[in-house]
């Protein structure tokens, strides 16, 4: 493997880490402008992270290792996913290990880690948030698997770089009924996995509605900075995965400096556009009631199942 392959992995991991707070700032700014407010600026999440990193973390009395290690584990699992998922190039040293099942398992590990931390606090909010998060995760992770599996059938493998490479060479797959159904299912799953409207509202702290925020209420200082950074990175990676699977043009399929630079620009543009579109949509969407969330996620799972069925019959597998 050439040095450019390692450079591609380093570049996409660095782009996710550095770009995640900027994406969050961009989305907040889009929402503020559409709501008639000036907004705090695109760089505000970076300023918040710097401020939190300077503060000492405080753990509630009685908490154990699950609470203390969860922020680092959340960031670590997301970093590994950012390394594996083909965001800039399909020709990397880790391409052979970027399996769909491994990526979904790492995402689930981060979710379970944070839920255990919420339970470890022993508070009513922590337990409530963990319970709600695991209920949502039980429906989201299978949908993620099924939606991408529908795309993997024509490729004949669950390896993500191979799926993206096949989509670049045969774009007709994306416009097929299976591709459209998988896209719809994956969009809903990404919204739920990242805790966005209509499944969750990241800017609210209301007892009746919050899910993710209820699990992290007890964090402070550097630990809270890691939790926030992990959530921002997860949003960036999943939007990047969505773009790679359904708008793969621009991704480098060979070891070339020019192709890698073009892929970096294309990745930034695609994720920024997806983030801005999501932020704009959230202004007009309403959060669904909590007991209606399983119905929404069950619908997305049904779409993913139909995508797999359509892909199986249309591809003649």
mmCIF file of C-alpha atoms in Angstrom, residues 154-155 163-176 248-249:
data_model
loop_
_atom_site.group_PDB
_atom_site.id
_atom_site.type_symbol
_atom_site.label_atom_id
_atom_site.label_comp_id
_atom_site.label_asym_id
_atom_site.label_seq_id
_atom_site.Cartn_x
_atom_site.Cartn_y
_atom_site.Cartn_z
ATOM 1 C CA UNK A 154 -25.374 -6.008 -6.191
ATOM 2 C CA UNK A 155 -21.757 -5.577 -5.037
ATOM 3 C CA UNK A 163 -19.922 -0.980 -2.234
ATOM 4 C CA UNK A 164 -18.936 2.670 -2.820
ATOM 5 C CA UNK A 165 -16.517 1.716 -5.589
ATOM 6 C CA UNK A 166 -19.271 -0.305 -7.309
ATOM 7 C CA UNK A 167 -21.695 2.649 -7.030
ATOM 8 C CA UNK A 168 -19.127 4.948 -8.667
ATOM 9 C CA UNK A 169 -18.677 2.541 -11.569
ATOM 10 C CA UNK A 170 -22.379 1.641 -11.900
ATOM 11 C CA UNK A 171 -24.469 4.664 -10.793
ATOM 12 C CA UNK A 172 -27.644 3.035 -12.132
ATOM 13 C CA UNK A 173 -27.763 1.042 -8.904
ATOM 14 C CA UNK A 174 -28.523 4.217 -6.937
ATOM 15 C CA UNK A 175 -31.532 5.165 -9.071
ATOM 16 C CA UNK A 176 -33.104 1.706 -8.755
ATOM 17 C CA UNK A 248 -20.233 8.828 -4.281
ATOM 18 C CA UNK A 249 -18.864 11.040 -7.045
#
